[in-house]
CSV table of C-alpha atoms in Angstrom, one decimal:
chain,number,residue,atom,x,y,z
A,1,UNK,CA,3.5,-0.8,14.1
A,2,UNK,CA,0.7,1.5,16.1
A,3,UNK,CA,-2.6,-0.1,17.2
A,4,UNK,CA,-4.5,1.9,14.4
A,5,UNK,CA,-2.0,0.7,12.0
A,6,UNK,CA,-2.7,-3.0,12.9
A,7,UNK,CA,-6.5,-2.2,12.7
A,8,UNK,CA,-6.2,-0.7,9.2
A,9,UNK,CA,-3.9,-3.5,7.9
A,10,UNK,CA,-6.4,-6.2,9.4
A,11,UNK,CA,-9.5,-4.1,7.6
A,12,UNK,CA,-7.6,-4.4,4.5
A,13,UNK,CA,-6.8,-8.1,4.8
A,14,UNK,CA,-10.6,-8.6,5.4
A,15,UNK,CA,-11.3,-6.6,2.4
A,16,UNK,CA,-9.1,-8.5,0.3
A,17,UNK,CA,-10.6,-12.0,1.2
A,18,UNK,CA,-13.8,-10.4,0.2
A,19,UNK,CA,-12.5,-9.6,-3.1
A,20,UNK,CA,-11.2,-13.1,-3.5
A,21,UNK,CA,-14.8,-14.2,-2.6
A,22,UNK,CA,-16.3,-12.0,-5.4
A,23,UNK,CA,-13.6,-12.5,-8.1
A,24,UNK,CA,-13.7,-16.2,-7.6
A,25,UNK,CA,-17.6,-15.9,-8.5
A,26,UNK,CA,-17.1,-13.6,-11.3
A,27,UNK,CA,-15.9,-16.2,-13.7
A,28,UNK,CA,-19.3,-18.2,-13.8
A,29,UNK,CA,-21.1,-14.9,-14.0
A,30,UNK,CA,-19.1,-13.4,-16.6
A,31,UNK,CA,-19.4,-16.8,-18.7
A,32,UNK,CA,-23.2,-16.6,-18.4
A,33,UNK,CA,-23.3,-12.9,-19.5
A,34,UNK,CA,-21.1,-14.0,-22.4
A,35,UNK,CA,-23.8,-15.8,-23.8
A,36,UNK,CA,-25.7,-12.8,-24.5
A,37,UNK,CA,-23.0,-10.1,-25.5
A,38,UNK,CA,-19.3,-10.2,-26.9
A,39,UNK,CA,-16.1,-10.1,-24.8
A,40,UNK,CA,-15.3,-6.4,-25.6
A,41,UNK,CA,-18.9,-5.4,-25.6
A,42,UNK,CA,-19.2,-6.8,-21.9
A,43,UNK,CA,-15.9,-4.9,-20.8
A,44,UNK,CA,-17.0,-1.7,-22.3
A,45,UNK,CA,-20.5,-1.9,-20.4
A,46,UNK,CA,-19.1,-3.2,-17.1
A,47,UNK,CA,-16.3,-0.7,-17.0
A,48,UNK,CA,-18.2,2.2,-18.5
A,49,UNK,CA,-21.2,1.9,-16.0
A,50,UNK,CA,-18.3,2.1,-13.1
A,51,UNK,CA,-17.0,5.1,-14.5
A,52,UNK,CA,-20.4,6.9,-14.8
A,53,UNK,CA,-21.1,5.7,-11.2
A,54,UNK,CA,-18.0,7.2,-9.8
A,55,UNK,CA,-17.6,10.2,-12.0
A,56,UNK,CA,-18.5,12.5,-9.0
A,57,UNK,CA,-15.1,11.2,-7.3
A,58,UNK,CA,-13.2,13.0,-10.0
A,59,UNK,CA,-13.3,16.0,-8.0
A,60,UNK,CA,-10.7,14.3,-6.0
A,61,UNK,CA,-7.9,14.8,-8.8
A,62,UNK,CA,-7.8,18.4,-7.8
A,63,UNK,CA,-4.0,19.0,-6.4
A,64,UNK,CA,-2.7,15.8,-7.9
A,65,UNK,CA,0.7,16.0,-9.9
A,66,UNK,CA,0.6,15.5,-13.2
A,67,UNK,CA,3.1,12.5,-12.6
A,68,UNK,CA,0.9,10.7,-10.2
A,69,UNK,CA,-2.0,11.0,-12.4
A,70,UNK,CA,0.1,9.5,-15.4
A,71,UNK,CA,1.2,6.3,-13.3
A,72,UNK,CA,-2.4,5.6,-12.5
A,73,UNK,CA,-3.6,6.0,-16.0
A,74,UNK,CA,-0.5,3.6,-16.7
A,75,UNK,CA,-1.8,1.3,-14.6
A,76,UNK,CA,-5.2,1.3,-16.1
A,77,UNK,CA,-3.8,0.3,-19.4
A,78,UNK,CA,-2.4,-2.5,-17.7
A,79,UNK,CA,-5.5,-3.4,-16.1
A,80,UNK,CA,-6.9,-3.6,-19.8
A,81,UNK,CA,-4.5,-6.0,-20.7
A,82,UNK,CA,-5.2,-8.1,-17.7
A,83,UNK,CA,-8.8,-8.2,-18.7
A,84,UNK,CA,-8.4,-8.7,-22.7
A,85,UNK,CA,-5.8,-11.7,-21.7
A,86,UNK,CA,-8.4,-13.2,-19.1
A,87,UNK,CA,-11.5,-12.8,-21.3
A,88,UNK,CA,-10.3,-14.2,-24.4
A,89,UNK,CA,-8.0,-16.8,-22.7
A,90,UNK,CA,-11.1,-18.2,-21.0
A,91,UNK,CA,-12.8,-18.6,-24.5
A,92,UNK,CA,-9.6,-20.7,-25.8
A,93,UNK,CA,-9.1,-22.7,-22.7
A,94,UNK,CA,-10.5,-24.9,-20.1
A,95,UNK,CA,-11.6,-23.2,-16.7
A,96,UNK,CA,-9.3,-25.4,-14.8
A,97,UNK,CA,-6.3,-24.3,-16.5
A,98,UNK,CA,-7.5,-20.6,-16.3
A,99,UNK,CA,-8.0,-21.1,-12.5
A,100,UNK,CA,-4.4,-22.6,-11.9
A,101,UNK,CA,-2.6,-20.5,-14.4
A,102,UNK,CA,-4.0,-17.0,-13.4
A,103,UNK,CA,-3.0,-18.4,-9.7
A,104,UNK,CA,0.8,-18.0,-10.8
A,105,UNK,CA,0.1,-14.4,-10.2
A,106,UNK,CA,0.9,-15.3,-6.5
A,107,UNK,CA,4.3,-16.9,-7.3
A,108,UNK,CA,5.3,-13.8,-9.9
A,109,UNK,CA,4.3,-10.9,-7.6
A,110,UNK,CA,7.1,-11.6,-5.1
A,111,UNK,CA,9.7,-12.1,-7.6
A,112,UNK,CA,8.5,-8.8,-9.3
A,113,UNK,CA,8.0,-6.9,-6.0
A,114,UNK,CA,11.7,-7.8,-5.4
A,115,UNK,CA,12.7,-6.6,-8.8
A,116,UNK,CA,10.9,-3.3,-8.9
A,117,UNK,CA,10.6,-2.4,-5.3
A,118,UNK,CA,13.4,-3.9,-3.9
A,119,UNK,CA,11.7,-5.6,-1.3
A,120,UNK,CA,12.4,-9.2,-0.4
A,121,UNK,CA,9.6,-11.4,0.6
A,122,UNK,CA,10.0,-12.8,4.0
A,123,UNK,CA,10.4,-16.8,4.6
A,124,UNK,CA,6.7,-17.2,5.7
A,125,UNK,CA,5.8,-15.3,2.5
A,126,UNK,CA,7.7,-17.5,0.3
A,127,UNK,CA,6.2,-20.5,2.2
A,128,UNK,CA,2.8,-19.3,1.6
A,129,UNK,CA,3.4,-18.7,-2.1
A,130,UNK,CA,4.4,-22.4,-2.7
A,131,UNK,CA,1.5,-23.7,-0.5
A,132,UNK,CA,-0.9,-21.7,-2.6
A,133,UNK,CA,0.7,-22.9,-5.9
A,134,UNK,CA,0.4,-26.7,-4.9
A,135,UNK,CA,-3.3,-26.1,-3.8
A,136,UNK,CA,-4.0,-24.4,-7.2
A,137,UNK,CA,-2.4,-27.4,-9.0
A,138,UNK,CA,-4.5,-30.0,-7.0
A,139,UNK,CA,-7.5,-27.8,-7.4
A,140,UNK,CA,-7.2,-27.5,-11.2
A,141,UNK,CA,-6.0,-30.9,-11.9
A,142,UNK,CA,-9.0,-32.4,-10.2
A,143,UNK,CA,-7.5,-36.0,-9.6
A,144,UNK,CA,-5.9,-36.2,-12.9
A,145,UNK,CA,-2.5,-34.7,-11.8
A,146,UNK,CA,-1.9,-33.1,-15.0
A,147,UNK,CA,-3.0,-30.5,-17.1
A,148,UNK,CA,-3.5,-30.4,-20.9
A,149,UNK,CA,-2.6,-27.2,-22.4
A,150,UNK,CA,-4.7,-25.1,-24.9
A,151,UNK,CA,-4.4,-22.2,-27.1
A,152,UNK,CA,-5.6,-19.6,-24.6
A,153,UNK,CA,-3.1,-21.0,-21.8
A,154,UNK,CA,-0.6,-18.3,-22.8
A,155,UNK,CA,-3.0,-15.5,-22.7
A,156,UNK,CA,-4.0,-16.5,-19.2
A,157,UNK,CA,-0.1,-16.7,-18.2
A,158,UNK,CA,0.1,-13.3,-19.7
A,159,UNK,CA,-2.4,-12.3,-17.6
A,160,UNK,CA,-1.0,-13.5,-14.3
A,161,UNK,CA,2.4,-11.7,-15.0
A,162,UNK,CA,0.4,-8.4,-16.0
A,163,UNK,CA,-1.5,-8.7,-12.6
A,164,UNK,CA,1.8,-9.1,-10.7
A,165,UNK,CA,3.4,-6.0,-12.5
A,166,UNK,CA,0.1,-4.1,-11.9
A,167,UNK,CA,0.0,-4.7,-8.1
A,168,UNK,CA,3.5,-3.4,-7.7
A,169,UNK,CA,2.8,-0.5,-10.2
A,170,UNK,CA,0.1,0.4,-8.1
A,171,UNK,CA,2.1,0.2,-4.7
A,172,UNK,CA,4.5,2.6,-6.1
A,173,UNK,CA,1.6,4.9,-7.8
A,174,UNK,CA,-0.3,5.2,-4.6
A,175,UNK,CA,2.4,6.9,-2.5
A,176,UNK,CA,2.3,10.4,-1.6
A,177,UNK,CA,-0.2,12.7,-3.2
A,178,UNK,CA,-1.9,10.3,-4.9
A,179,UNK,CA,-5.9,10.1,-5.7
A,180,UNK,CA,-8.1,8.8,-3.4
A,181,UNK,CA,-8.9,5.1,-3.8
A,182,UNK,CA,-12.5,5.6,-5.5
A,183,UNK,CA,-10.7,8.1,-8.0
A,184,UNK,CA,-8.3,5.7,-9.0
A,185,UNK,CA,-10.9,3.0,-9.5
A,186,UNK,CA,-13.0,5.5,-11.6
A,187,UNK,CA,-9.9,6.6,-13.6
A,188,UNK,CA,-8.8,3.0,-14.6
A,189,UNK,CA,-12.6,2.2,-15.2
A,190,UNK,CA,-12.7,4.7,-17.9
A,191,UNK,CA,-9.1,3.6,-19.3
A,192,UNK,CA,-10.7,0.0,-19.6
A,193,UNK,CA,-14.0,1.0,-21.1
A,194,UNK,CA,-12.5,3.4,-23.6
A,195,UNK,CA,-9.7,0.9,-24.4
A,196,UNK,CA,-12.1,-2.0,-25.1
A,197,UNK,CA,-14.2,0.1,-27.7
A,198,UNK,CA,-10.7,1.4,-29.3
A,199,UNK,CA,-9.9,-2.6,-29.8
A,200,UNK,CA,-13.2,-3.4,-30.9
A,201,UNK,CA,-13.0,-0.7,-33.4
A,202,UNK,CA,-9.4,-1.7,-34.5
A,203,UNK,CA,-10.4,-5.2,-34.9
A,204,UNK,CA,-12.5,-4.2,-37.9
A,205,UNK,CA,-15.4,-5.9,-39.2
A,206,UNK,CA,-15.2,-8.9,-36.8
A,207,UNK,CA,-15.8,-6.9,-33.9
A,208,UNK,CA,-17.0,-3.4,-34.7
A,209,UNK,CA,-19.8,-2.2,-34.5
A,210,UNK,CA,-20.6,-3.3,-31.3
A,211,UNK,CA,-24.1,-5.1,-31.2
A,212,UNK,CA,-27.0,-3.6,-29.8
A,213,UNK,CA,-27.7,-4.1,-26.0
A,214,UNK,CA,-30.0,-7.1,-25.3
A,215,UNK,CA,-33.4,-6.3,-24.0
A,216,UNK,CA,-34.2,-5.8,-20.1
A,217,UNK,CA,-37.1,-8.1,-20.4
A,218,UNK,CA,-36.0,-11.0,-22.7
A,219,UNK,CA,-32.6,-10.8,-21.2
A,220,UNK,CA,-32.8,-10.3,-17.3
A,221,UNK,CA,-30.1,-12.9,-16.8
A,222,UNK,CA,-27.6,-10.8,-18.7
A,223,UNK,CA,-28.3,-7.4,-17.0
A,224,UNK,CA,-28.5,-9.0,-13.3
A,225,UNK,CA,-25.0,-10.6,-14.3
A,226,UNK,CA,-23.7,-7.1,-15.2
A,227,UNK,CA,-25.2,-5.4,-12.0
A,228,UNK,CA,-23.1,-8.0,-10.0
A,229,UNK,CA,-20.0,-7.6,-12.1
A,230,UNK,CA,-20.3,-3.6,-11.9
A,231,UNK,CA,-21.5,-3.6,-8.2
A,232,UNK,CA,-19.2,-6.3,-6.5
A,233,UNK,CA,-16.6,-7.3,-9.0
A,234,UNK,CA,-15.6,-4.0,-10.0
A,235,UNK,CA,-17.0,-1.3,-7.8
A,236,UNK,CA,-16.2,-2.9,-4.4
A,237,UNK,CA,-13.2,-5.2,-5.4
A,238,UNK,CA,-11.2,-2.5,-7.2
A,239,UNK,CA,-11.7,-0.1,-4.6
A,240,UNK,CA,-10.8,-2.7,-1.8
A,241,UNK,CA,-7.7,-3.5,-3.8
A,242,UNK,CA,-6.6,0.0,-4.2
A,243,UNK,CA,-7.1,0.7,-0.5
A,244,UNK,CA,-5.0,-2.4,0.7
A,245,UNK,CA,-2.5,-1.9,-1.8
A,246,UNK,CA,-1.7,1.6,-0.3
A,247,UNK,CA,-1.1,-0.3,3.2
A,248,UNK,CA,0.0,-3.8,2.5
A,249,UNK,CA,3.0,-5.3,0.3
A,250,UNK,CA,2.1,-6.6,-3.1
A,251,UNK,CA,3.1,-9.8,-2.1
A,252,UNK,CA,0.5,-10.0,0.9
A,253,UNK,CA,-2.0,-8.8,-1.6
A,254,UNK,CA,-1.5,-11.3,-4.2
A,255,UNK,CA,-1.8,-14.1,-1.6
A,256,UNK,CA,-5.0,-12.8,-0.4
A,257,UNK,CA,-6.6,-12.1,-3.7
A,258,UNK,CA,-5.0,-15.5,-4.9
A,259,UNK,CA,-7.6,-17.5,-3.0
A,260,UNK,CA,-10.1,-16.6,-5.4
A,261,UNK,CA,-10.0,-20.3,-7.2
A,262,UNK,CA,-11.0,-21.9,-3.9
A,263,UNK,CA,-13.9,-19.4,-3.5
A,264,UNK,CA,-14.9,-20.1,-7.1
A,265,UNK,CA,-14.9,-23.5,-6.8
A,266,UNK,CA,-16.8,-23.3,-3.5
A,267,UNK,CA,-19.4,-21.3,-5.5
A,268,UNK,CA,-19.6,-23.8,-8.4
A,269,UNK,CA,-20.5,-26.5,-5.9
A,270,UNK,CA,-23.0,-24.4,-3.8
A,271,UNK,CA,-24.6,-22.4,-6.5
A,272,UNK,CA,-24.0,-24.1,-9.8
A,273,UNK,CA,-24.4,-27.8,-8.2
A,274,UNK,CA,-21.0,-28.9,-9.8
A,275,UNK,CA,-19.3,-31.7,-8.1
A,276,UNK,CA,-16.1,-31.3,-6.5
A,277,UNK,CA,-13.8,-34.2,-5.8
A,278,UNK,CA,-11.6,-34.8,-2.9
A,279,UNK,CA,-8.6,-33.6,-4.5
A,280,UNK,CA,-10.4,-30.4,-5.3
A,281,UNK,CA,-11.2,-30.0,-1.5
A,282,UNK,CA,-7.8,-30.5,-0.4
A,283,UNK,CA,-6.4,-28.1,-3.1
A,284,UNK,CA,-8.9,-25.4,-2.4
A,285,UNK,CA,-8.0,-25.8,1.7
A,286,UNK,CA,-4.3,-25.5,1.0
A,287,UNK,CA,-4.9,-22.2,-0.8
A,288,UNK,CA,-7.1,-20.9,1.9
A,289,UNK,CA,-4.4,-22.0,4.7
A,290,UNK,CA,-1.8,-20.0,2.7
A,291,UNK,CA,-3.9,-17.0,2.5
A,292,UNK,CA,-4.5,-17.2,6.3
A,293,UNK,CA,-0.8,-17.8,6.9
A,294,UNK,CA,-0.5,-14.4,5.1
A,295,UNK,CA,-2.5,-12.3,7.3
A,296,UNK,CA,-0.7,-13.7,10.7
A,297,UNK,CA,1.6,-10.9,12.2
A,298,UNK,CA,4.6,-13.3,12.3
A,299,UNK,CA,6.7,-11.8,14.7
A,300,UNK,CA,9.7,-12.9,16.8
A,301,UNK,CA,9.2,-12.5,20.6
A,302,UNK,CA,11.3,-10.0,21.9
A,303,UNK,CA,14.7,-11.3,23.7
A,304,UNK,CA,14.7,-11.3,27.2
A,305,UNK,CA,17.6,-9.1,28.9
A,306,UNK,CA,20.3,-11.1,30.7
A,307,UNK,CA,19.5,-11.9,34.1
A,308,UNK,CA,22.8,-10.0,35.2
A,309,UNK,CA,22.0,-6.9,33.0
A,310,UNK,CA,18.4,-6.8,34.6
A,311,UNK,CA,19.7,-6.9,38.4
A,312,UNK,CA,22.3,-4.2,37.4
A,313,UNK,CA,19.7,-2.0,35.9
A,314,UNK,CA,17.5,-2.4,39.1
A,315,UNK,CA,20.8,-1.6,41.3
A,316,UNK,CA,21.2,1.3,39.0
């Protein structure tokens, strides 16, 4: 690895940790926004605004092969499935269950990567995966050491599986002659927004037509939440993720972004005033340690040449 490649990998790692921070806070912000507007309408609005803001980047599609474009759009459909499962799952289960089950993406990603990309994760990566899983369990259980299961848990588990598949598919898609990261974000935001509207329409009277948007004056909290979800949790987060996927392995990406439950708990403590037990701190700490372990360049030291060989080389 050259010095420039090492710097780019370090930058992508830092960006992914930033993604984990903003995604960790997104659950509380999205839950607040859902008090004003339904799930499908919020997804359509959030990703529709993202698409409009990034639409100038679509000029980057010139010269991109149709096959590469089709793979990126297909990954956008996976992204739509992830958000539908996550949002509806959150309505039907406890936040603790959701935090743990979505963290199973960290465990599933190396398996999917091994299956689809034929890359076997290293021992250090497997150890970090298990450490992250233990931390997520302790954090979600919050001292109870057991989790009761709810109807939405299957949807959250499906979202975790789709996340693992999405990262691996994007790693394959962002190969040669792929669109720039911002263009990919714009395309996939358009897919999620349009898909949310179509799902609402197919849902019939229960979900269609979408209700009028809340007013700016009386519902300022809703629009502040939308701005945060669009700016930090979508524009920055998906650009950073797509940028990092092209320069790192899916398992590494999953480990770094998988630290979001720890940052979510920290946000709840600092901003929302929620109490965190000792077990919660321990679980969150294990997740952060696992993420840090994934960023270290673990390399064996080069073997020193045998003394006799070295002397022979000098004489030669």
